[in-house]
PDB file of C-alpha atoms and ligand atoms in Angstrom:
ATOM      1  CA  MET A  77     137.107 123.181 100.900  1.00 50.00           C
ATOM      2  CA  SER A  78     136.132 125.243  97.396  1.00 58.00           C
ATOM      3  CA  PRO A  79     133.903 127.856  98.534  1.00 53.00           C
ATOM      4  CA  ASP A  80     131.678 126.845  96.856  1.00 80.00           C
ATOM      5  CA  ILE A  81     131.232 123.472  97.029  1.00 90.00           C
ATOM      6  CA  PRO A  82     128.290 122.768 100.575  1.00 91.00           C
ATOM      7  CA  ARG A  83     129.685 121.148 102.816  1.00 93.00           C
ATOM      8  CA  VAL A  84     127.821 118.432 104.059  1.00 96.00           C
ATOM      9  CA  ARG A  85     127.327 117.739 107.633  1.00 96.00           C
ATOM     10  CA  ALA A  86     126.791 114.647 110.120  1.00 96.00           C
ATOM     11  CA  GLY A  87     123.860 112.938 109.258  1.00 96.00           C
ATOM     12  CA  GLU A  88     122.740 114.344 105.758  1.00 96.00           C
ATOM     13  CA  CYS A  89     123.243 113.001 102.327  1.00 96.00           C
ATOM     14  CA  HIS A  90     123.775 115.901  99.146  1.00 96.00           C
ATOM     15  CA  VAL A  91     123.531 114.341  95.441  1.00 97.00           C
ATOM     16  CA  TRP A  92     124.636 115.846  92.761  1.00 96.00           C
ATOM     17  CA  PHE A  93     124.426 116.064  89.381  1.00 96.00           C
ATOM     18  CA  ALA A  94     125.256 116.602  85.487  1.00 96.00           C
ATOM     19  CA  ASP A  95     125.541 116.746  82.216  1.00 96.00           C
ATOM     20  CA  ALA A  96     128.194 114.259  80.150  1.00 97.00           C
ATOM     21  CA  VAL A  97     131.075 116.191  79.147  1.00 96.00           C
ATOM     22  CA  HIS A  98     134.214 115.527  78.270  1.00 95.00           C
ATOM     23  CA  VAL A  99     136.985 117.591  78.919  1.00 95.00           C
ATOM     24  CA  PRO A 100     140.601 116.639  78.460  1.00 94.00           C
ATOM     25  CA  PRO A 101     141.730 118.521  81.761  1.00 94.00           C
ATOM     26  CA  LEU A 102     139.636 116.352  84.063  1.00 97.00           C
ATOM     27  CA  LEU A 103     142.078 113.310  82.717  1.00 97.00           C
ATOM     28  CA  GLU A 104     144.521 114.729  85.555  1.00 96.00           C
ATOM     29  CA  LEU A 105     142.279 113.471  87.777  1.00 97.00           C
ATOM     30  CA  LEU A 106     141.747 110.344  87.323  1.00 97.00           C
ATOM     31  CA  ASP A 107     144.159 107.389  88.262  1.00 96.00           C
ATOM     32  CA  ASP A 108     146.146 105.228  86.559  1.00 96.00           C
ATOM     33  CA  ARG A 109     143.618 102.440  86.680  1.00 95.00           C
ATOM     34  CA  GLU A 110     140.611 104.214  85.893  1.00 97.00           C
ATOM     35  CA  ARG A 111     142.140 106.442  83.058  1.00 97.00           C
ATOM     36  CA  ALA A 112     143.181 102.679  81.778  1.00 97.00           C
ATOM     37  CA  ARG A 113     139.408 101.964  82.275  1.00 96.00           C
ATOM     38  CA  HIS A 114     138.200 105.621  80.520  1.00 98.00           C
ATOM     39  CA  ASP A 115     140.856 104.699  78.314  1.00 97.00           C
ATOM     40  CA  ALA A 116     139.173 100.890  76.481  1.00 98.00           C
ATOM     41  CA  PHE A 117     135.432 102.074  76.325  1.00 97.00           C
ATOM     42  CA  VAL A 118     134.917 102.586  72.611  1.00 97.00           C
ATOM     43  CA  ARG A 119     131.973 105.306  72.330  1.00 97.00           C
ATOM     44  CA  ALA A 120     132.866 108.595  73.544  1.00 97.00           C
ATOM     45  CA  SER A 121     130.279 108.554  74.732  1.00 97.00           C
ATOM     46  CA  ASP A 122     130.497 106.105  77.533  1.00 97.00           C
ATOM     47  CA  ARG A 123     134.172 107.192  78.182  1.00 98.00           C
ATOM     48  CA  ALA A 124     132.509 110.727  78.500  1.00 98.00           C
ATOM     49  CA  LEU A 125     130.477 109.142  81.212  1.00 98.00           C
ATOM     50  CA  TYR A 126     133.035 107.462  83.052  1.00 98.00           C
ATOM     51  CA  LEU A 127     135.189 110.845  83.049  1.00 98.00           C
ATOM     52  CA  THR A 128     132.527 113.574  84.420  1.00 98.00           C
ATOM     53  CA  ALA A 129     131.138 110.704  86.567  1.00 98.00           C
ATOM     54  CA  HIS A 130     134.672 109.781  87.886  1.00 98.00           C
ATOM     55  CA  ALA A 131     136.736 113.645  87.970  1.00 97.00           C
ATOM     56  CA  LEU A 132     132.715 115.141  89.703  1.00 97.00           C
ATOM     57  CA  ALA A 133     133.912 112.674  92.213  1.00 98.00           C
ATOM     58  CA  ARG A 134     136.873 113.638  93.387  1.00 98.00           C
ATOM     59  CA  GLN A 135     136.669 116.957  93.014  1.00 96.00           C
ATOM     60  CA  LEU A 136     133.443 117.620  95.915  1.00 96.00           C
ATOM     61  CA  VAL A 137     135.014 113.569  97.827  1.00 98.00           C
ATOM     62  CA  ALA A 138     138.534 115.869  97.488  1.00 97.00           C
ATOM     63  CA  ALA A 139     136.470 119.331  98.744  1.00 95.00           C
ATOM     64  CA  GLN A 140     135.355 117.484 101.915  1.00 97.00           C
ATOM     65  CA  LEU A 141     138.599 115.888 102.584  1.00 97.00           C
ATOM     66  CA  GLY A 142     140.515 119.350 102.436  1.00 96.00           C
ATOM     67  CA  VAL A 143     143.295 117.057 100.178  1.00 97.00           C
ATOM     68  CA  ARG A 144     143.350 117.844  95.658  1.00 97.00           C
ATOM     69  CA  PRO A 145     141.790 115.475  93.690  1.00 97.00           C
ATOM     70  CA  THR A 146     144.446 113.303  92.236  1.00 97.00           C
ATOM     71  CA  GLU A 147     145.097 112.271  96.598  1.00 97.00           C
ATOM     72  CA  VAL A 148     141.054 110.679  97.031  1.00 98.00           C
ATOM     73  CA  ARG A 149     141.436 106.799  97.099  1.00 97.00           C
ATOM     74  CA  TYR A 150     139.054 104.454  97.600  1.00 96.00           C
ATOM     75  CA  VAL A 151     138.442 101.099  98.639  1.00 94.00           C
ATOM     76  CA  GLN A 152     136.359  98.593  96.768  1.00 91.00           C
ATOM     77  CA  GLU A 153     134.465  95.697  98.735  1.00 84.00           C
ATOM     78  CA  CYS A 154     132.769  92.563  97.095  1.00 85.00           C
ATOM     79  CA  ARG A 155     130.410  91.193  99.041  1.00 81.00           C
ATOM     80  CA  HIS A 156     129.722  88.680  96.897  1.00 85.00           C
ATOM     81  CA  CYS A 157     133.111  87.048  95.966  1.00 83.00           C
ATOM     82  CA  ASP A 158     136.810  87.314  96.971  1.00 83.00           C
ATOM     83  CA  ARG A 159     138.203  87.777  93.135  1.00 85.00           C
ATOM     84  CA  PRO A 160     141.637  89.712  93.398  1.00 83.00           C
ATOM     85  CA  GLU A 161     141.199  92.459  91.558  1.00 85.00           C
ATOM     86  CA  PRO A 162     139.330  96.006  92.495  1.00 82.00           C
ATOM     87  CA  HIS A 163     135.287  95.191  92.304  1.00 85.00           C
ATOM     88  CA  GLY A 164     132.360  95.848  94.347  1.00 89.00           C
ATOM     89  CA  LYS A 165     130.962  98.776  96.657  1.00 95.00           C
ATOM     90  CA  PRO A 166     133.119 102.329  96.345  1.00 95.00           C
ATOM     91  CA  ARG A 167     134.227 103.430  99.618  1.00 96.00           C
ATOM     92  CA  VAL A 168     136.431 106.407 100.708  1.00 97.00           C
ATOM     93  CA  ALA A 169     139.361 105.246 101.809  1.00 95.00           C
ATOM     94  CA  GLY A 170     140.388 106.607 105.465  1.00 94.00           C
ATOM     95  CA  ALA A 171     137.632 108.712 105.763  1.00 96.00           C
ATOM     96  CA  ASP A 172     133.710 107.792 106.789  1.00 96.00           C
ATOM     97  CA  LEU A 173     132.215 109.108 104.296  1.00 97.00           C
ATOM     98  CA  GLU A 174     130.047 106.916 100.930  1.00 98.00           C
ATOM     99  CA  LEU A 175     129.690 107.360  98.168  1.00 98.00           C
ATOM    100  CA  SER A 176     128.374 106.440  95.076  1.00 98.00           C
ATOM    101  CA  TRP A 177     128.090 107.678  91.860  1.00 98.00           C
ATOM    102  CA  SER A 178     126.118 106.633  88.576  1.00 98.00           C
ATOM    103  CA  HIS A 179     126.085 107.312  84.831  1.00 97.00           C
ATOM    104  CA  SER A 180     123.612 106.335  81.475  1.00 96.00           C
ATOM    105  CA  GLY A 181     122.485 108.128  79.008  1.00 95.00           C
ATOM    106  CA  GLY A 182     124.505 111.786  79.445  1.00 96.00           C
ATOM    107  CA  ARG A 183     124.000 112.111  82.572  1.00 97.00           C
ATOM    108  CA  VAL A 184     125.958 110.837  85.318  1.00 98.00           C
ATOM    109  CA  ALA A 185     124.741 111.579  89.524  1.00 98.00           C
ATOM    110  CA  VAL A 186     127.084 111.774  92.869  1.00 98.00           C
ATOM    111  CA  ALA A 187     126.207 110.990  96.275  1.00 98.00           C
ATOM    112  CA  LEU A 188     127.987 112.019  99.132  1.00 98.00           C
ATOM    113  CA  SER A 189     126.940 110.515 102.797  1.00 98.00           C
ATOM    114  CA  LEU A 190     127.336 111.141 106.595  1.00 97.00           C
ATOM    115  CA  ALA A 191     124.564 109.535 106.685  1.00 96.00           C
ATOM    116  CA  GLY A 192     125.089 105.853 106.081  1.00 96.00           C
ATOM    117  CA  PRO A 193     125.998 103.214 103.379  1.00 97.00           C
ATOM    118  CA  VAL A 194     124.452 105.154  99.771  1.00 98.00           C
ATOM    119  CA  GLY A 195     123.536 104.150  96.753  1.00 98.00           C
ATOM    120  CA  VAL A 196     123.117 106.124  94.127  1.00 98.00           C
ATOM    121  CA  ASP A 197     121.323 105.761  90.053  1.00 98.00           C
ATOM    122  CA  ILE A 198     119.729 107.634  87.219  1.00 98.00           C
ATOM    123  CA  GLU A 199     118.199 106.057  84.763  1.00 96.00           C
ATOM    124  CA  GLU A 200     117.257 107.490  80.665  1.00 95.00           C
ATOM    125  CA  VAL A 201     114.291 106.413  80.252  1.00 91.00           C
ATOM    126  CA  ALA A 202     113.957 103.931  77.832  1.00 75.00           C
ATOM    127  CA  GLY A 203     111.384 102.821  75.533  1.00 68.00           C
ATOM    128  CA  GLU A 204     108.377 100.629  75.574  1.00 67.00           C
ATOM    129  CA  GLY A 205     110.671  97.583  73.805  1.00 71.00           C
ATOM    130  CA  LYS A 206     113.261  97.742  77.170  1.00 72.00           C
ATOM    131  CA  VAL A 207     110.008  97.419  79.134  1.00 76.00           C
ATOM    132  CA  ALA A 208     109.129  94.530  77.879  1.00 73.00           C
ATOM    133  CA  ASP A 209     112.243  92.789  78.055  1.00 78.00           C
ATOM    134  CA  LEU A 210     112.997  93.062  81.524  1.00 87.00           C
ATOM    135  CA  SER A 211     110.099  92.901  83.134  1.00 89.00           C
ATOM    136  CA  ALA A 212     110.650  89.814  84.046  1.00 88.00           C
ATOM    137  CA  ALA A 213     113.475  90.223  85.801  1.00 91.00           C
ATOM    138  CA  VAL A 214     113.241  93.205  87.550  1.00 95.00           C
ATOM    139  CA  LEU A 215     110.054  93.148  88.447  1.00 96.00           C
ATOM    140  CA  SER A 216     108.457  91.551  91.863  1.00 97.00           C
ATOM    141  CA  ALA A 217     104.771  90.534  90.711  1.00 96.00           C
ATOM    142  CA  VAL A 218     103.679  92.767  93.257  1.00 97.00           C
ATOM    143  CA  GLU A 219     105.347  95.428  91.208  1.00 97.00           C
ATOM    144  CA  ARG A 220     104.478  94.023  87.781  1.00 95.00           C
ATOM    145  CA  THR A 221     100.882  94.398  88.676  1.00 95.00           C
ATOM    146  CA  GLU A 222     100.372  98.222  89.494  1.00 95.00           C
ATOM    147  CA  LEU A 223     102.448  98.813  86.197  1.00 94.00           C
ATOM    148  CA  GLU A 224     100.161  96.560  84.323  1.00 93.00           C
ATOM    149  CA  ARG A 225      97.804  99.362  86.106  1.00 94.00           C
ATOM    150  CA  LEU A 226      99.279 102.540  84.104  1.00 93.00           C
ATOM    151  CA  PRO A 227      97.562 103.898  81.048  1.00 93.00           C
ATOM    152  CA  ALA A 228     100.228 102.618  78.558  1.00 89.00           C
ATOM    153  CA  ALA A 229     102.358 105.732  77.751  1.00 89.00           C
ATOM    154  CA  GLU A 230     102.748 105.795  80.791  1.00 91.00           C
ATOM    155  CA  ARG A 231     104.375 102.712  81.481  1.00 91.00           C
ATOM    156  CA  ALA A 232     108.267 102.534  80.324  1.00 91.00           C
ATOM    157  CA  ARG A 233     108.627 106.000  82.773  1.00 93.00           C
ATOM    158  CA  GLY A 234     107.307 103.387  85.518  1.00 94.00           C
ATOM    159  CA  PHE A 235     109.455 100.861  84.718  1.00 94.00           C
ATOM    160  CA  ILE A 236     112.676 103.553  85.073  1.00 95.00           C
ATOM    161  CA  ARG A 237     111.354 104.873  88.144  1.00 96.00           C
ATOM    162  CA  TYR A 238     110.838 100.813  89.755  1.00 97.00           C
ATOM    163  CA  TRP A 239     114.389 100.236  87.933  1.00 96.00           C
ATOM    164  CA  ALA A 240     115.890 103.498  90.016  1.00 97.00           C
ATOM    165  CA  ARG A 241     115.044 103.104  92.903  1.00 98.00           C
ATOM    166  CA  LYS A 242     115.950  99.738  93.403  1.00 98.00           C
ATOM    167  CA  GLU A 243     118.694  99.283  91.790  1.00 98.00           C
ATOM    168  CA  ALA A 244     119.513 102.878  94.482  1.00 98.00           C
ATOM    169  CA  VAL A 245     118.760 100.406  97.349  1.00 98.00           C
ATOM    170  CA  LEU A 246     120.706  97.025  95.938  1.00 97.00           C
ATOM    171  CA  LYS A 247     124.138  99.752  95.665  1.00 97.00           C
ATOM    172  CA  ALA A 248     123.399 100.758  99.123  1.00 97.00           C
ATOM    173  CA  THR A 249     123.401  97.894 100.881  1.00 95.00           C
ATOM    174  CA  GLY A 250     127.004  96.575  98.633  1.00 95.00           C
ATOM    175  CA  ASP A 251     124.917  93.739  96.618  1.00 95.00           C
ATOM    176  CA  GLY A 252     124.270  95.391  93.001  1.00 95.00           C
ATOM    177  CA  LEU A 253     122.852  93.240  90.622  1.00 94.00           C
ATOM    178  CA  MET A 254     124.367  90.067  92.296  1.00 93.00           C
ATOM    179  CA  VAL A 255     121.364  90.095  94.517  1.00 95.00           C
ATOM    180  CA  GLU A 256     118.049  89.052  91.673  1.00 96.00           C
ATOM    181  CA  PRO A 257     116.372  92.797  91.534  1.00 97.00           C
ATOM    182  CA  SER A 258     112.828  91.145  91.449  1.00 97.00           C
ATOM    183  CA  LEU A 259     113.595  89.880  95.226  1.00 97.00           C
ATOM    184  CA  LEU A 260     112.864  93.737  96.690  1.00 97.00           C
ATOM    185  CA  THR A 261     109.319  95.648  95.840  1.00 98.00           C
ATOM    186  CA  VAL A 262     109.616  98.550  95.882  1.00 98.00           C
ATOM    187  CA  SER A 263     106.510 101.567  96.064  1.00 97.00           C
ATOM    188  CA  ALA A 264     104.198 101.970  93.338  1.00 97.00           C
ATOM    189  CA  PRO A 265     105.757 104.526  90.477  1.00 95.00           C
ATOM    190  CA  ASP A 266     103.410 107.392  91.440  1.00 93.00           C
ATOM    191  CA  ALA A 267     103.847 106.706  95.212  1.00 96.00           C
ATOM    192  CA  PRO A 268     105.883 107.806  97.567  1.00 96.00           C
ATOM    193  CA  ALA A 269     109.348 106.223  97.438  1.00 97.00           C
ATOM    194  CA  ALA A 270     109.775 103.301  99.972  1.00 96.00           C
ATOM    195  CA  LEU A 271     111.049  99.526 100.046  1.00 97.00           C
ATOM    196  CA  LEU A 272     108.642  97.075 101.028  1.00 97.00           C
ATOM    197  CA  GLU A 273     109.694  94.137 100.993  1.00 96.00           C
ATOM    198  CA  TRP A 274     112.765  92.340 100.407  1.00 97.00           C
ATOM    199  CA  ARG A 275     112.739  88.095  99.757  1.00 95.00           C
ATOM    200  CA  GLU A 276     115.742  86.320 101.256  1.00 92.00           C
ATOM    201  CA  ARG A 277     117.511  89.898 102.790  1.00 90.00           C
ATOM    202  CA  ALA A 278     121.025  88.904 104.051  1.00 83.00           C
ATOM    203  CA  GLU A 279     121.899  89.831 107.479  1.00 80.00           C
ATOM    204  CA  PRO A 280     122.525  92.370 108.924  1.00 80.00           C
ATOM    205  CA  HIS A 281     119.065  94.732 108.151  1.00 85.00           C
ATOM    206  CA  LEU A 282     119.503  98.028 108.311  1.00 91.00           C
ATOM    207  CA  PRO A 283     115.880 100.585 107.488  1.00 95.00           C
ATOM    208  CA  VAL A 284     116.953 101.495 103.783  1.00 96.00           C
ATOM    209  CA  ARG A 285     115.243 105.082 103.495  1.00 96.00           C
ATOM    210  CA  LEU A 286     114.465 105.802  99.574  1.00 97.00           C
ATOM    211  CA  HIS A 287     114.173 108.881  97.969  1.00 96.00           C
ATOM    212  CA  ASP A 288     113.070 110.057  93.891  1.00 97.00           C
ATOM    213  CA  LEU A 289     115.178 112.271  92.808  1.00 97.00           C
ATOM    214  CA  ASP A 290     114.631 114.890  90.087  1.00 96.00           C
ATOM    215  CA  ALA A 291     117.580 114.144  87.439  1.00 96.00           C
ATOM    216  CA  GLY A 292     116.355 116.455  84.474  1.00 93.00           C
ATOM    217  CA  ASP A 293     113.648 115.048  81.427  1.00 93.00           C
ATOM    218  CA  GLY A 294     114.178 112.242  80.112  1.00 94.00           C
ATOM    219  CA  TYR A 295     115.677 110.833  83.000  1.00 95.00           C
ATOM    220  CA  ARG A 296     114.781 109.162  86.847  1.00 96.00           C
ATOM    221  CA  ALA A 297     117.252 108.575  89.885  1.00 98.00           C
ATOM    222  CA  ALA A 298     116.485 107.787  93.140  1.00 98.00           C
ATOM    223  CA  VAL A 299     119.297 107.294  96.451  1.00 98.00           C
ATOM    224  CA  ALA A 300     118.711 105.158  99.263  1.00 98.00           C
ATOM    225  CA  VAL A 301     120.286 105.666 102.237  1.00 97.00           C
ATOM    226  CA  LEU A 302     120.170 102.924 105.056  1.00 97.00           C
ATOM    227  CA  GLY A 303     120.429 104.103 108.629  1.00 93.00           C
ATOM    228  CA  THR A 304     118.640 107.187 110.145  1.00 86.00           C
ATOM    229  CA  ARG A 305     116.536 109.433 108.468  1.00 89.00           C
ATOM    230  CA  CYS A 306     118.275 112.020 106.639  1.00 90.00           C
ATOM    231  CA  PRO A 307     118.109 115.065 104.665  1.00 91.00           C
ATOM    232  CA  VAL A 308     118.969 114.698 100.725  1.00 95.00           C
ATOM    233  CA  ALA A 309     120.164 117.726  99.245  1.00 95.00           C
ATOM    234  CA  ARG A 310     119.847 118.512  95.458  1.00 94.00           C
ATOM    235  CA  HIS A 311     122.498 119.669  93.517  1.00 94.00           C
ATOM    236  CA  GLU A 312     123.393 120.676  89.766  1.00 94.00           C
ATOM    237  CA  ALA A 313     126.499 121.079  88.309  1.00 93.00           C
ATOM    238  CA  GLY A 314     129.142 122.107  85.678  1.00 91.00           C
ATOM    239  CA  TYR A 315     131.976 122.013  83.861  1.00 93.00           C
ATOM    240  CA  GLY A 316     132.840 125.054  82.072  1.00 88.00           C
ATOM    241  CA  GLY A 317     135.539 123.711  78.097  1.00 86.00           C
ATOM    242  CA  ASP A 318     138.531 124.477  80.423  1.00 88.00           C
ATOM    243  CA  GLY A 319     137.461 121.981  83.108  1.00 87.00           C
ATOM    244  CA  THR A 320     136.478 124.587  85.331  1.00 90.00           C
ATOM    245  CA  LEU A 321     133.545 123.119  87.666  1.00 91.00           C
ATOM    246  CA  ARG A 322     130.509 125.726  88.285  1.00 83.00           C
ATOM    247  CA  HIS A 323     128.713 124.253  90.560  1.00 68.00           C
ATOM    248  CA  PRO A 324     125.195 124.836  91.765  1.00 58.00           C
ATOM    249  CA  ARG A 325     123.654 126.217  88.825  1.00 52.00           C
ATOM    250  CA  ARG A 326     121.561 128.740  90.924  1.00 43.00           C
ATOM    251  CA  GLY A 327     118.294 128.551  91.012  1.00 40.00           C
ATOM    252  CA  VAL A 328     118.022 124.016  91.100  1.00 42.00           C
ATOM    253  CA  THR A 329     119.569 122.981  95.077  1.00 43.00           C
ATOM    254  CA  THR A 330     116.643 121.641  96.405  1.00 47.00           C
ATOM    255  CA  SER A 331     116.700 119.469  99.283  1.00 50.00           C
ATOM    256  CA  ALA A 332     113.852 117.342 101.429  1.00 53.00           C
ATOM    257  CA  ARG A 333     113.640 114.177 103.375  1.00 48.00           C
ATOM    258  CA  CYS A 334     114.194 110.714 102.822  1.00 49.00           C
TER     259      CYS A 334
HETATM  260  C1  COA B 521     126.605  97.883  90.293  1.00 73.17           C
HETATM  261  C2  COA B 521     125.632  97.777  89.074  1.00 73.17           C
HETATM  262  C3  COA B 521     124.538  97.499  89.802  1.00 73.17           C
HETATM  263  C4  COA B 521     125.841  99.437  88.586  1.00 73.17           C
HETATM  264  O1  COA B 521     125.135  99.191  87.075  1.00 73.17           O
HETATM  265  P1  COA B 521     124.903 100.361  85.803  1.00 73.17           P
HETATM  266  O2  COA B 521     123.699 101.053  85.607  1.00 73.17           O
HETATM  267  O3  COA B 521     125.444 100.008  85.152  1.00 73.17           O
HETATM  268  O4  COA B 521     125.922 101.477  86.385  1.00 73.17           O
HETATM  269  P2  COA B 521     125.783 102.447  87.008  1.00 73.17           P
HETATM  270  O5  COA B 521     126.114 104.125  86.254  1.00 73.17           O
HETATM  271  O6  COA B 521     124.668 103.174  88.157  1.00 73.17           O
HETATM  272  O7  COA B 521     127.078 102.661  88.238  1.00 73.17           O
HETATM  273  C5  COA B 521     128.719 102.012  88.423  1.00 73.17           C
HETATM  274  C6  COA B 521     129.212 102.407  90.290  1.00 73.17           C
HETATM  275  O8  COA B 521     128.420 101.517  89.965  1.00 73.17           O
HETATM  276  C7  COA B 521     129.634 101.132  91.559  1.00 73.17           C
HETATM  277  N1  COA B 521     129.094  99.883  91.576  1.00 73.17           N
HETATM  278  C8  COA B 521     130.594  98.610  91.491  1.00 73.17           C
HETATM  279  N2  COA B 521     129.646  97.911  92.270  1.00 73.17           N
HETATM  280  C9  COA B 521     128.534  98.035  93.128  1.00 73.17           C
HETATM  281  C10 COA B 521     128.537  97.119  93.845  1.00 73.17           C
HETATM  282  N3  COA B 521     128.741  96.239  93.725  1.00 73.17           N
HETATM  283  N4  COA B 521     127.866  98.086  94.869  1.00 73.17           N
HETATM  284  C11 COA B 521     127.801  99.407  94.452  1.00 73.17           C
HETATM  285  N5  COA B 521     128.154 100.431  93.958  1.00 73.17           N
HETATM  286  C12 COA B 521     128.964  99.565  92.852  1.00 73.17           C
HETATM  287  C13 COA B 521     130.838 101.224  90.325  1.00 73.17           C
HETATM  288  O9  COA B 521     131.067 102.252  91.496  1.00 73.17           O
HETATM  289  C14 COA B 521     130.557 101.475  89.139  1.00 73.17           C
HETATM  290  O10 COA B 521     130.705 102.922  89.060  1.00 73.17           O
HETATM  291  P3  COA B 521     132.395 102.567  87.050  1.00 73.17           P
HETATM  292  O11 COA B 521     131.909 101.629  86.746  1.00 73.17           O
HETATM  293  O12 COA B 521     132.677 103.707  86.768  1.00 73.17           O
HETATM  294  O13 COA B 521     133.396 102.308  88.640  1.00 73.17           O
HETATM  295  C15 COA B 521     126.214  96.657  88.392  1.00 73.17           C
HETATM  296  O14 COA B 521     127.050  96.802  87.544  1.00 73.17           O
HETATM  297  C16 COA B 521     126.048  95.117  89.659  1.00 73.17           C
HETATM  298  O15 COA B 521     125.665  94.962  90.073  1.00 73.17           O
HETATM  299  N6  COA B 521     127.768  94.970  89.093  1.00 73.17           N
HETATM  300  C17 COA B 521     128.007  93.832  90.002  1.00 73.17           C
HETATM  301  C18 COA B 521     128.225  92.223  89.011  1.00 73.17           C
HETATM  302  C19 COA B 521     129.401  92.520  89.632  1.00 73.17           C
HETATM  303  O16 COA B 521     130.480  92.692  89.300  1.00 73.17           O
HETATM  304  N7  COA B 521     129.617  90.911  89.444  1.00 73.17           N
HETATM  305  C20 COA B 521     130.781  89.993  89.224  1.00 73.17           C
HETATM  306  C21 COA B 521     131.531  90.413  90.874  1.00 73.17           C
HETATM  307  S1  COA B 521     130.995  89.769  92.649  1.00 73.17           S
END
């Protein structure tokens, strides 16, 4: 394993954040399907987000398994349909390592877990308009009431906090947005992260361990792990102009318990 990349031990979850970059050597780490998806993005910023998330995920997984990034294989399982093309929650083929990644604005997050299925979500803080547009579809009645209690200037950040927590849970279970986020109720934005209620939740019911993460200014992020309580380590990674993974930047690795 690269000496710079911490090992994820049994019962642990690690989350890496990075700024999105577009460094051509990273394209060589992707497989043909990933490269085709990358090429299909119209906006350069979307290509950078996709490339950074997929290259970083491959490098982190490869380091844990002791293989090259190009040797990492994923399988994707959809809980909601049997469409033949790969889609749904990604898993590492042939390993117990669980993973999830997310991209938003100019940042990416990659979570690896040996504690149980994991979902990570990063969201750029949006304006008041987005809150008004999405509140009814995303928030439960309890959450809408809590959000309205916040000072007006706090509501956009509060909404994004809710959104990141709920999407992290739905990514951990593999449901994604095929389950209406408004069926879930999570704790108020200024309270410690927790899943409080999930109406009409399908079996099996593993405990959901939810944790907020520091994703950088202008972003909110959360990670959900299904199963037993586990420590969560947070790291900041970055890329040099030649595609070298710099990891971690000193002084920003923190630990928390979920
Ligand atoms: C998964 C989902 C919640 C992600 O939302 P998002 O905010 O747009 O994207 P994020 O950046 O946070 O996460 C994207 C990653 O989630 C992962 N993902 C996709 N489906 C997932 C699922 N069902 N569960 C967990 N993770 C999933 C993928 O790795 C994806 O990365 P990629 O697009 O770079 O390959 C949303 O895209 C979704 O629900 N998709 C499924 C809808 C669907 O496909 N329905 C029809 C088929 S049944």
